[in-house]
Each structure stands twice: as structure tokens, then as C-alpha cells.
Short mmCIF file of C-alpha atoms in Angstrom, two decimals:
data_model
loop_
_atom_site.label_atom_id
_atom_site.label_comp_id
_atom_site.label_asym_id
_atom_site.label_seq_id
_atom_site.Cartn_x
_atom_site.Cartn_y
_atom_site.Cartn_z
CA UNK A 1 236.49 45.26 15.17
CA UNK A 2 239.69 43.77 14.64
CA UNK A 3 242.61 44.66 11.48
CA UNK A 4 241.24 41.19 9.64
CA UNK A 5 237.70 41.97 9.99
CA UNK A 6 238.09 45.54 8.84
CA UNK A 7 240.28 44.63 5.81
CA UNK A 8 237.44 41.87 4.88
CA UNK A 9 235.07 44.33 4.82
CA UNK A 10 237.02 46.61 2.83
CA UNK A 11 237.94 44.22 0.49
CA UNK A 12 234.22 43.05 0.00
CA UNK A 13 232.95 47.41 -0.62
CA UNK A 14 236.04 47.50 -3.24
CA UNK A 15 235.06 44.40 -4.82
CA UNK A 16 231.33 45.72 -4.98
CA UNK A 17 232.52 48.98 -6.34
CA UNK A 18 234.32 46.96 -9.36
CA UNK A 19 231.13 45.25 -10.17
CA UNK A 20 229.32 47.74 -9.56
CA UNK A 21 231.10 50.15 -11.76
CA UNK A 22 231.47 47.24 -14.54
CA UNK A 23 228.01 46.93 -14.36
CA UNK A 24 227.61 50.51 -14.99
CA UNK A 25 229.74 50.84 -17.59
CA UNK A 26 228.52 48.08 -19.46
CA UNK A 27 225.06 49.62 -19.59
CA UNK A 28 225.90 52.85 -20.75
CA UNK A 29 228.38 52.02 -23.01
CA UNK A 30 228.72 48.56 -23.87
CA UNK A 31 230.71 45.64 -22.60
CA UNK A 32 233.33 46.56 -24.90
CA UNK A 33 233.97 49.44 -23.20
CA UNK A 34 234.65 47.75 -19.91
CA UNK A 35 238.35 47.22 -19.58
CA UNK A 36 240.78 46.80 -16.97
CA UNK A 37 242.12 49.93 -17.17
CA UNK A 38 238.78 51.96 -17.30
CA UNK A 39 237.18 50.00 -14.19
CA UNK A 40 240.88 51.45 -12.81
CA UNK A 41 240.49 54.71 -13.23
CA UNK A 42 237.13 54.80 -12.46
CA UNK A 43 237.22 53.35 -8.97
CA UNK A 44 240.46 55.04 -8.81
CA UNK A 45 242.47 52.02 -7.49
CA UNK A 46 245.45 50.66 -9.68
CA UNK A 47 244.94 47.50 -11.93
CA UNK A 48 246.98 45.00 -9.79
CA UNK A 49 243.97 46.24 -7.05
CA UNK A 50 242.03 45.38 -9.49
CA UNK A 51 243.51 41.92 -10.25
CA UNK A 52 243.44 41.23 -6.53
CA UNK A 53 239.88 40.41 -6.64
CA UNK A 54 239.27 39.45 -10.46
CA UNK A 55 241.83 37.58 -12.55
CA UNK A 56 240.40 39.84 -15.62
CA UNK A 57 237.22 40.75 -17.31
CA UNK A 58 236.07 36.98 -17.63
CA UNK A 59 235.55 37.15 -13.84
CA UNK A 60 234.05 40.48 -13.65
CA UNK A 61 231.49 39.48 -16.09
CA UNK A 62 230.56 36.21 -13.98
CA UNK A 63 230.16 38.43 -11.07
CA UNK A 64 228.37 40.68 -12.79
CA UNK A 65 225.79 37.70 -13.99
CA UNK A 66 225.35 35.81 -10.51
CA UNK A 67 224.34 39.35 -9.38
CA UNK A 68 221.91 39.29 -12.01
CA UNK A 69 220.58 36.24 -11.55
CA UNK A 70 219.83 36.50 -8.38
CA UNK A 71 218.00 40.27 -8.89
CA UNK A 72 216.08 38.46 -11.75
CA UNK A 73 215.19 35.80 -9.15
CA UNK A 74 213.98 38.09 -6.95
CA UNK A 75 211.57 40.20 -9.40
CA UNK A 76 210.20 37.43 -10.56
CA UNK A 77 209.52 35.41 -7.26
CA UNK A 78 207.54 39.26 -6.40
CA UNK A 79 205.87 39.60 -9.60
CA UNK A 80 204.65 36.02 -9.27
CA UNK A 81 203.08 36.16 -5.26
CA UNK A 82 201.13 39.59 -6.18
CA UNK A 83 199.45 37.48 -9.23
CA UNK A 84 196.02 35.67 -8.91
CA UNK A 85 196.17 31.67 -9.93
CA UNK A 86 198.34 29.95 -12.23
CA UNK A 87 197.63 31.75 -15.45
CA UNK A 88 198.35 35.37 -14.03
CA UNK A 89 201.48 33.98 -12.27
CA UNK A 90 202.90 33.18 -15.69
CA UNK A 91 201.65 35.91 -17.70
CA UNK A 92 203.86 38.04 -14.82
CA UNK A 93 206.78 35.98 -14.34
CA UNK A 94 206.83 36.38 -18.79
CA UNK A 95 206.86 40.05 -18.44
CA UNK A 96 208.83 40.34 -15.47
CA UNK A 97 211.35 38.54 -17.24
CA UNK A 98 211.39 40.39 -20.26
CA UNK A 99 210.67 43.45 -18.68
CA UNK A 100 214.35 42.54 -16.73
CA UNK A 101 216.14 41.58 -19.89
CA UNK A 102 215.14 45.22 -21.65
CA UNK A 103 215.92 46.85 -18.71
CA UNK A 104 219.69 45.56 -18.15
CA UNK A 105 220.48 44.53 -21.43
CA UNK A 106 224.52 44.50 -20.35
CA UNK A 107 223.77 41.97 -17.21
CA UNK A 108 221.45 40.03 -19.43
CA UNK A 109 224.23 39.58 -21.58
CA UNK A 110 226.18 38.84 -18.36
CA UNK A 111 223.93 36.25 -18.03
CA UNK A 112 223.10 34.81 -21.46
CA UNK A 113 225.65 36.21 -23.87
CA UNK A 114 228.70 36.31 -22.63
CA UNK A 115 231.63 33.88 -21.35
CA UNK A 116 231.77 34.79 -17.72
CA UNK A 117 233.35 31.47 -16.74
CA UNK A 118 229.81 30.17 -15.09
CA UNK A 119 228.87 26.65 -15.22
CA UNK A 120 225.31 26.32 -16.58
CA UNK A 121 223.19 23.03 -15.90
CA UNK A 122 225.79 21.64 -14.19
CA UNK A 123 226.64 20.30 -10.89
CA UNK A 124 229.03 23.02 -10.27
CA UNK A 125 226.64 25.50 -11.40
CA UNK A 126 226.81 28.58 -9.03
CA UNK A 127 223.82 28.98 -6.31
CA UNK A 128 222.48 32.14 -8.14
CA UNK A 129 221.97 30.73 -11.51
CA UNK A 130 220.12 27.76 -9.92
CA UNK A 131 218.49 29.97 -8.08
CA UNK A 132 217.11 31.98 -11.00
CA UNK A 133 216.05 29.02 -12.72
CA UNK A 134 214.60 27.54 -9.40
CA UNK A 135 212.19 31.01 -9.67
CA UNK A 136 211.53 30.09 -12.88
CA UNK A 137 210.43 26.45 -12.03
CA UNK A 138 208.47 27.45 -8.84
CA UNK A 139 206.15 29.08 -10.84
CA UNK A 140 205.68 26.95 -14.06
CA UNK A 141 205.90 24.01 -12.43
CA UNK A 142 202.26 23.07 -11.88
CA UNK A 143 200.97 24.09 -15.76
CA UNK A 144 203.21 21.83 -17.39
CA UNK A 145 200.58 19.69 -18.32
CA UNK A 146 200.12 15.79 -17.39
CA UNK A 147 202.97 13.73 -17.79
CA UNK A 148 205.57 16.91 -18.73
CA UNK A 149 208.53 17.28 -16.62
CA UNK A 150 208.44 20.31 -14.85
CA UNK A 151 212.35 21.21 -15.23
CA UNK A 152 211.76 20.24 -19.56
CA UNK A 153 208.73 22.87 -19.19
CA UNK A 154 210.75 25.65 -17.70
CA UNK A 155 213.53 25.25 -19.89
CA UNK A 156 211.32 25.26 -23.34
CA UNK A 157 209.43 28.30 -21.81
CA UNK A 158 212.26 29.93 -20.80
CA UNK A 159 214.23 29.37 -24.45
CA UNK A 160 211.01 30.67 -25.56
CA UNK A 161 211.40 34.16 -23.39
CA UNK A 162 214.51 34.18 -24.20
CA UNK A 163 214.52 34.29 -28.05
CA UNK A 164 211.83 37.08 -27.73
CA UNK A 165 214.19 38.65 -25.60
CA UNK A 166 216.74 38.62 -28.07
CA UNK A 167 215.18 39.11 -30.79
CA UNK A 168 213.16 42.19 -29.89
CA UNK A 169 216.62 43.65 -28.88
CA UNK A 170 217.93 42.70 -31.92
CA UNK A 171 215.11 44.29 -33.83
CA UNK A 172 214.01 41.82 -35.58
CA UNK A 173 210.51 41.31 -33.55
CA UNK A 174 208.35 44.67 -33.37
CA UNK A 175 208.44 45.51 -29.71
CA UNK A 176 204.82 46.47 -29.91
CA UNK A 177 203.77 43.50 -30.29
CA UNK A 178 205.34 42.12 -26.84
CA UNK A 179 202.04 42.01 -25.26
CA UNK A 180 200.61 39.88 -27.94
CA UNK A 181 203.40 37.69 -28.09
CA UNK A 182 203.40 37.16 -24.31
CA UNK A 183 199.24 36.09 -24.39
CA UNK A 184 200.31 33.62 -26.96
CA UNK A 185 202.76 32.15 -24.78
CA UNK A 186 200.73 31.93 -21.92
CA UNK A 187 197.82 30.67 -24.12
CA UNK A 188 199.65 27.65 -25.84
CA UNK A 189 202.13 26.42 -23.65
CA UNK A 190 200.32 26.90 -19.84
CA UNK A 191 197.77 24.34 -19.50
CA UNK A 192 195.62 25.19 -16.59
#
């Protein structure tokens, strides 16, 4: 292995440990907590380190949300391929997705929240996000109902998991009543 290759690579596990460590941080105690200086001391590098691979928390958060996006992705691709016909495959890729956002409520707000300099709907939108939305699509795609675009489906039923996401977080849905809420989406919207 040659000096370049080994500094790449080193340079790639630091800038994993920053996210990672944001990432941790963030979930324990908030993304208020996550500065500069604490991601610092914790990976035990000095802030211009830090700076070398994020220009500031901004970035960190973005990195911290195409990560997520593409974890979310992943779930709910798996969640979907172990479920039987269309109707399952939605009910799952519902509670996959709000199982995710209750889960990692600080990379949710990575995602969804938060200004982590990420171009949304966009041409310049970043693979991951597309990605995560492209999971989304593959899946709702064919109970849209006649004459519904697919991509105006999947973003009206995933605004819809979205504000239950939020709003159970926020408290102001009862979180036992998730299950119910989830049926009702599934009942109204998917037409099988």
C-alpha cells in the first residue's frame, strides 16, 4: 500500500469517526449538544482536524442524514421483500419507517429537520436521499390507484408518515394508537 492510499484510508476512518460520534452525540443528548469542540475532544483530534473534513456542523449534519437515508433505504427495501402482496408491503414499509424515525430521532432530524445543506427534489439532490425516496416509490408504486402518479402517491403517503412521525414525537398523537393509525393509512390511501 502506498503513503496516498494509506492516508485516504485514514482520512475516510477519521471522517467516519466524526459522524459517527456526531451521530452519537446527537442521540443521547441532542443536536444542540453537538459542537465543534465536543466532536474534538471526543475523537480526540484538534478542531482544524476537524475542519479538514467538515467546514462546520452544517456539513456534519448532511453527512449525518445521507447516512440515514440510505440505512432507512435499506430497512425498508428488507421489511418490504419479507411481506406477502401489495397490502402487507405497505403496512411494513409504514412501520418500518416509523419504527426508523422513533428509533433515531437525531438522524431523522438529520434528515427532515434540520439544515444540513442537502438539496431535496432537486437535480442536485444527493444519491442517498433519492435513494430513500426511490425505496419508498418501489413499493407504493403499484397501489396508487388508476390514473395517480406514482412519485405524487409516495410523496402524499410519505408527508402522511411523516406528520405521524412528528407528531407522535412531539406528543401530540397517543403513541398507542400507532397501530391504528397505520391500518387507516393502509386502508384509505392503498388501493389494491
Amino acid at each position: 500500500m502506498s503513503v496516498q492510499e494509506r492516508k485516504q484510508r485514514e482520512r475516510a476512518e477519521r471522517e467516519r469517526l466524526i459522524v459517527a460520534t456526531a451521530r452519537e452525540l446527537a442521540e443521547q443528548q441532542g443536536w444542540d449538544a453537538v459542537t465543534t469542540r465536543r466532536l474534538a475532544e471526543r475523537i480526540e483530534y484538534s478542531q482544524p482536524v476537524l475542519y479538514s473534513h467538515f467546514r462546520g456542523k452544517r456539513e456534519i449534519i448532511g453527512a449525518v442524514a445521507l447516512q440515514g437515508a440510505t440505512e432507512m433505504a435499506a430497512a425498508v427495501r428488507a421489511a418490504a421483500s419479507a411481506a406477502d402482496g401489495p397490502r402487507d408491503r405497505v403496512r411494513a414499509l409504514a412501520r418500518t419507517y416509523l419504527d426508523f424515525a422513533a428509533r433515531n430521532p437525531a438522524v431523522y432530524d438529520a434528515l427532515f429537520q434540520l439544515d444540513g445543506g442537502l438539496a431535496f427534489a432537486q437535480e442536485d439532490t444527493p444519491g442517498p436521499l433519492k435513494d430513500a425516496f426511490a425505496a419508498l416509490l418501489e413499493n407504493l408504486g403499484e397501489v396508487a390507484g388508476d390514473g395517480v402518479h406514482p412519485a405524487l402517491f409516495t410523496e402524499v403517503f410519505w408527508a402522511a408518515l411523516h406528520g405521524q412521525a412528528t407528531l407522535t414525537r412531539a406528543g401530540r398523537l397517543p403513541p398507542e394508537d400507532a397501530a391504528q393509525r397505520v391500518e387507516l393509512l393502509v386502508d384509505r390511501l392503498a388501493v389494491v
